[in-house]
Amino acid sequence: AQSVTQLGSHVSVSEGALVLLRCNYSSSVPPYLFWYVQYPNQGLQLLLKYTTGATLVKGINGFEAEFKKSETSFHLTKPSAHMSDAAEYFCAVSATLAGSARQLTFGSGTQLTVLP
Amino acid sequence: NAGVMQNPRHLVRRRGQEARLRCSPMKGHSHVYWYRQLPEEGLKFMVYLQKENIIDESGMPKERFSAEFPKEGPSILRIQQVVRGDSAAYFCASSPTDSSYEQYFGPGTRLTVT
């Protein structure tokens, strides 16, 4: 079984400031981890994913995330926020074992506001 | 290369009516997932289908909900006798194979039950 906890349902940062969105997961098997972004009234767009290999993964729009197994975390960061980053962000986990369910388990989301 | 397509984008139904939501996966994708997003919540898995097969329906409500993915045509999520609590955004995602963990999402269908 898997679960995802996103700390902070709302995060506000100033334009140009660091963005840090927190995600902790629980999984009984090695996880695959994802961050998605959702703009109002739109579907989800994949920002980045961790499957295997390098634990620091880079995604689109300048975002990156680091998989820390010891902390069961996969926090999302961006060095400098832009107004266009304002959106809702979802962390998700899926199982990796062959034959395991492929569905994504999502966190409850973090709404990012970027202040001018 | 068209992405995942869903229609209608908005659907209004009165209580007791039926809702049919359609999803056309990306070209070359034969695996479809349906998720529901209730207001102020994240997405919850409903069902996973391959062509002509339901692989995992562990997230589907036991009554009134059904899904199919026929050999030809889009995947259909059907909700019979809708109730107010069915009002939500329903998202479809597709992937090319069962070993691909990357899912591509459609724009969603927003169902409102009046």
Short mmCIF file of C-alpha atoms in Angstrom, two decimals:
data_model
loop_
_atom_site.label_atom_id
_atom_site.label_comp_id
_atom_site.label_asym_id
_atom_site.label_seq_id
_atom_site.Cartn_x
_atom_site.Cartn_y
_atom_site.Cartn_z
CA ALA A 1 0.00 0.00 0.00
CA GLN A 2 1.17 3.53 -0.70
CA SER A 3 0.35 6.99 0.53
CA VAL A 4 1.56 10.53 -0.02
CA THR A 5 1.55 13.47 2.35
CA GLN A 6 2.05 16.99 1.12
CA LEU A 7 2.84 19.39 3.92
CA GLY A 8 1.17 22.74 3.45
CA SER A 9 -1.96 22.99 1.36
CA HIS A 10 -1.10 26.60 0.51
CA VAL A 11 2.36 28.09 0.00
CA SER A 12 3.08 31.72 -0.88
CA VAL A 13 6.41 33.01 -2.12
CA SER A 14 7.60 36.27 -3.59
CA GLU A 15 8.61 36.42 -7.23
CA GLY A 16 12.29 35.52 -7.45
CA ALA A 17 12.30 33.63 -4.14
CA LEU A 18 13.00 29.95 -3.60
CA VAL A 19 10.10 27.56 -4.05
CA LEU A 20 10.01 24.52 -1.75
CA LEU A 21 7.04 22.17 -1.82
CA ARG A 22 7.22 19.22 0.54
CA CYS A 23 6.23 15.63 -0.16
CA ASN A 24 6.65 12.55 2.00
CA TYR A 25 5.61 9.11 0.90
CA SER A 26 4.95 5.71 2.35
CA SER A 27 5.42 2.62 0.27
CA SER A 28 5.87 -1.07 1.02
CA VAL A 29 7.89 -1.50 -2.17
CA PRO A 30 10.47 0.70 -3.89
CA PRO A 31 8.52 3.64 -5.25
CA TYR A 32 8.37 5.59 -8.43
CA LEU A 33 7.71 9.24 -7.59
CA PHE A 34 6.20 12.04 -9.61
CA TRP A 35 5.35 15.72 -9.42
CA TYR A 36 2.48 17.06 -11.50
CA VAL A 37 1.27 20.63 -11.96
CA GLN A 38 -2.35 21.61 -12.55
CA TYR A 39 -3.40 25.02 -13.82
CA PRO A 40 -6.98 26.13 -13.24
CA ASN A 41 -9.55 24.07 -15.13
CA GLN A 42 -6.87 22.04 -16.86
CA GLY A 43 -5.47 18.54 -16.65
CA LEU A 44 -2.26 17.51 -14.98
CA GLN A 45 1.12 18.05 -16.57
CA LEU A 46 4.11 15.98 -15.56
CA LEU A 47 6.89 18.13 -14.10
CA LEU A 48 9.38 15.39 -13.28
CA LYS A 49 9.71 11.79 -12.17
CA TYR A 50 12.05 9.57 -10.22
CA THR A 51 12.32 5.94 -11.25
CA THR A 52 15.85 4.66 -10.72
CA GLY A 53 19.38 6.05 -10.82
CA ALA A 54 20.28 9.59 -9.89
CA THR A 55 18.32 10.78 -6.88
CA LEU A 56 18.30 14.42 -7.98
CA VAL A 57 15.99 14.75 -10.94
CA LYS A 58 15.45 17.80 -13.09
CA GLY A 59 12.17 18.62 -14.72
CA ILE A 60 10.56 21.22 -16.86
CA ASN A 61 10.32 24.93 -16.09
CA GLY A 62 13.39 24.89 -13.85
CA PHE A 63 11.98 22.56 -11.21
CA GLU A 64 13.91 19.75 -9.59
CA ALA A 65 13.35 17.23 -6.82
CA GLU A 66 15.54 14.99 -4.72
CA PHE A 67 14.61 11.46 -3.69
CA LYS A 68 15.77 10.80 -0.12
CA LYS A 69 15.04 7.23 0.84
CA SER A 70 16.15 7.66 4.44
CA GLU A 71 13.67 10.51 4.90
CA THR A 72 11.00 9.03 2.59
CA SER A 73 10.83 12.44 0.96
CA PHE A 74 10.65 13.85 -2.55
CA HIS A 75 10.53 17.62 -2.11
CA LEU A 76 10.13 19.91 -5.13
CA THR A 77 12.27 23.01 -5.49
CA LYS A 78 12.87 25.88 -7.85
CA PRO A 79 15.56 28.49 -7.17
CA SER A 80 13.59 31.50 -8.37
CA ALA A 81 9.80 31.68 -8.55
CA HIS A 82 8.06 33.19 -11.55
CA MET A 83 4.51 34.49 -11.67
CA SER A 84 3.65 31.76 -14.16
CA ASP A 85 4.48 29.11 -11.53
CA ALA A 86 1.27 29.89 -9.65
CA ALA A 87 -0.71 26.65 -9.83
CA GLU A 88 -1.54 23.55 -7.82
CA TYR A 89 1.14 20.93 -7.45
CA PHE A 90 0.59 17.25 -6.78
CA CYS A 91 3.07 14.67 -5.60
CA ALA A 92 2.29 11.07 -6.57
CA VAL A 93 3.69 7.58 -6.05
CA SER A 94 3.27 4.31 -7.89
CA ALA A 95 4.52 0.78 -7.27
CA THR A 96 7.50 -0.61 -9.10
CA LEU A 97 7.19 -4.35 -8.71
CA ALA A 98 6.11 -6.33 -11.73
CA GLY A 99 2.47 -7.20 -11.42
CA SER A 100 1.83 -4.44 -8.93
CA ALA A 101 -0.85 -1.90 -9.51
CA ARG A 102 0.19 0.86 -11.82
CA GLN A 103 -2.18 3.49 -10.58
CA LEU A 104 -0.87 6.69 -9.12
CA THR A 105 -1.59 7.58 -5.53
CA PHE A 106 -1.73 11.35 -5.16
CA GLY A 107 -1.20 13.73 -2.31
CA SER A 108 -3.87 16.29 -1.56
CA GLY A 109 -2.02 19.02 -3.42
CA THR A 110 -0.27 22.30 -2.62
CA GLN A 111 -1.56 25.56 -4.04
CA LEU A 112 1.39 27.81 -4.87
CA THR A 113 0.82 31.56 -4.92
CA VAL A 114 3.54 33.83 -6.29
CA LEU A 115 3.45 37.40 -4.98
CA PRO A 116 4.75 40.29 -7.09
CA ASN B 1 0.53 14.35 -32.04
CA ALA B 2 -2.71 14.84 -30.19
CA GLY B 3 -2.71 14.32 -26.47
CA VAL B 4 -5.32 12.56 -24.39
CA MET B 5 -8.76 13.81 -25.33
CA GLN B 6 -11.79 13.88 -23.13
CA ASN B 7 -15.32 14.91 -23.90
CA PRO B 8 -17.41 16.56 -22.97
CA ARG B 9 -15.33 19.05 -21.01
CA HIS B 10 -18.35 20.08 -18.97
CA LEU B 11 -21.43 18.00 -18.28
CA VAL B 12 -24.53 18.94 -16.33
CA ARG B 13 -26.93 16.25 -15.24
CA ARG B 14 -29.99 16.23 -13.00
CA ARG B 15 -30.14 13.77 -10.16
CA GLY B 16 -31.15 10.34 -11.43
CA GLN B 17 -29.85 10.82 -14.97
CA GLU B 18 -26.96 8.97 -16.55
CA ALA B 19 -23.57 10.50 -17.30
CA ARG B 20 -21.24 9.17 -19.98
CA LEU B 21 -17.68 10.42 -20.06
CA ARG B 22 -15.39 9.64 -22.97
CA CYS B 23 -11.64 9.35 -23.18
CA SER B 24 -9.48 8.87 -26.26
CA PRO B 25 -5.92 7.94 -25.27
CA MET B 26 -2.84 9.21 -26.98
CA LYS B 27 -2.02 7.56 -30.28
CA GLY B 28 -0.29 4.25 -29.65
CA HIS B 29 -1.41 4.04 -26.02
CA SER B 30 -3.45 1.00 -25.03
CA HIS B 31 -3.66 1.56 -21.27
CA VAL B 32 -6.21 3.90 -19.73
CA TYR B 33 -6.73 5.08 -16.16
CA TRP B 34 -9.65 7.02 -14.72
CA TYR B 35 -9.28 9.30 -11.70
CA ARG B 36 -11.78 11.45 -9.83
CA GLN B 37 -10.99 14.79 -8.22
CA LEU B 38 -13.47 15.99 -5.65
CA PRO B 39 -13.44 19.67 -4.67
CA GLU B 40 -10.44 20.61 -2.52
CA GLU B 41 -8.99 17.10 -2.84
CA GLY B 42 -6.33 15.31 -4.81
CA LEU B 43 -7.01 12.78 -7.51
CA LYS B 44 -8.26 9.34 -6.52
CA PHE B 45 -7.75 6.30 -8.69
CA MET B 46 -10.91 4.65 -9.99
CA VAL B 47 -10.12 2.06 -12.66
CA TYR B 48 -7.36 0.79 -14.95
CA LEU B 49 -8.24 -0.69 -18.33
CA GLN B 50 -6.54 -2.16 -21.33
CA LYS B 51 -8.28 -2.78 -24.62
CA GLU B 52 -11.35 -4.94 -23.87
CA ASN B 53 -10.15 -5.71 -20.33
CA ILE B 54 -10.63 -4.21 -16.89
CA ILE B 55 -7.34 -4.76 -15.10
CA ASP B 56 -8.01 -3.08 -11.76
CA GLU B 57 -11.27 -1.55 -10.59
CA SER B 58 -10.41 -1.37 -6.92
CA GLY B 59 -11.18 2.36 -6.80
CA MET B 60 -14.60 2.20 -8.40
CA PRO B 61 -17.70 2.66 -6.26
CA LYS B 62 -19.52 -0.65 -6.05
CA GLU B 63 -22.77 0.63 -7.49
CA ARG B 64 -23.79 2.88 -10.40
CA PHE B 65 -20.27 3.20 -11.87
CA SER B 66 -18.89 1.19 -14.77
CA ALA B 67 -16.10 1.54 -17.29
CA GLU B 68 -15.16 0.01 -20.59
CA PHE B 69 -12.43 0.29 -23.19
CA PRO B 70 -13.64 -1.43 -26.35
CA LYS B 71 -11.47 -2.70 -29.16
CA GLU B 72 -12.55 0.25 -31.25
CA GLY B 73 -13.40 3.67 -29.94
CA PRO B 74 -12.82 5.61 -26.75
CA SER B 75 -12.92 4.46 -23.18
CA ILE B 76 -16.24 5.22 -21.49
CA LEU B 77 -16.88 5.94 -17.82
CA ARG B 78 -20.59 5.55 -17.12
CA ILE B 79 -22.37 6.78 -14.04
CA GLN B 80 -25.97 5.71 -13.65
CA GLN B 81 -28.56 7.55 -11.53
CA VAL B 82 -26.20 10.37 -10.65
CA VAL B 83 -26.35 12.01 -7.23
CA ARG B 84 -25.02 15.36 -6.03
CA GLY B 85 -21.97 13.66 -4.54
CA ASP B 86 -20.88 12.57 -8.02
CA SER B 87 -20.12 16.20 -8.90
CA ALA B 88 -16.39 16.25 -9.53
CA ALA B 89 -13.72 16.47 -12.19
CA TYR B 90 -13.02 13.16 -13.87
CA PHE B 91 -9.62 12.73 -15.45
CA CYS B 92 -8.42 10.12 -17.86
CA ALA B 93 -4.76 9.22 -18.31
CA SER B 94 -3.05 6.91 -20.76
CA SER B 95 0.26 5.11 -21.03
CA PRO B 96 1.83 3.16 -23.88
CA THR B 97 2.57 -0.10 -22.09
CA ASP B 98 2.04 -1.70 -18.72
CA SER B 99 5.72 -1.25 -17.96
CA SER B 100 5.56 2.49 -18.50
CA TYR B 101 4.89 4.38 -15.33
CA GLU B 102 4.48 7.71 -17.01
CA GLN B 103 0.85 8.63 -17.42
CA TYR B 104 -0.39 11.41 -19.66
CA PHE B 105 -3.50 13.19 -18.51
CA GLY B 106 -6.41 14.61 -20.42
CA PRO B 107 -8.03 17.97 -19.61
CA GLY B 108 -10.81 16.35 -17.61
CA THR B 109 -14.60 16.35 -17.63
CA ARG B 110 -16.27 18.47 -15.00
CA LEU B 111 -19.54 16.87 -13.99
CA THR B 112 -22.13 18.93 -12.18
CA VAL B 113 -25.19 17.23 -10.78
CA THR B 114 -28.10 19.56 -10.07
#
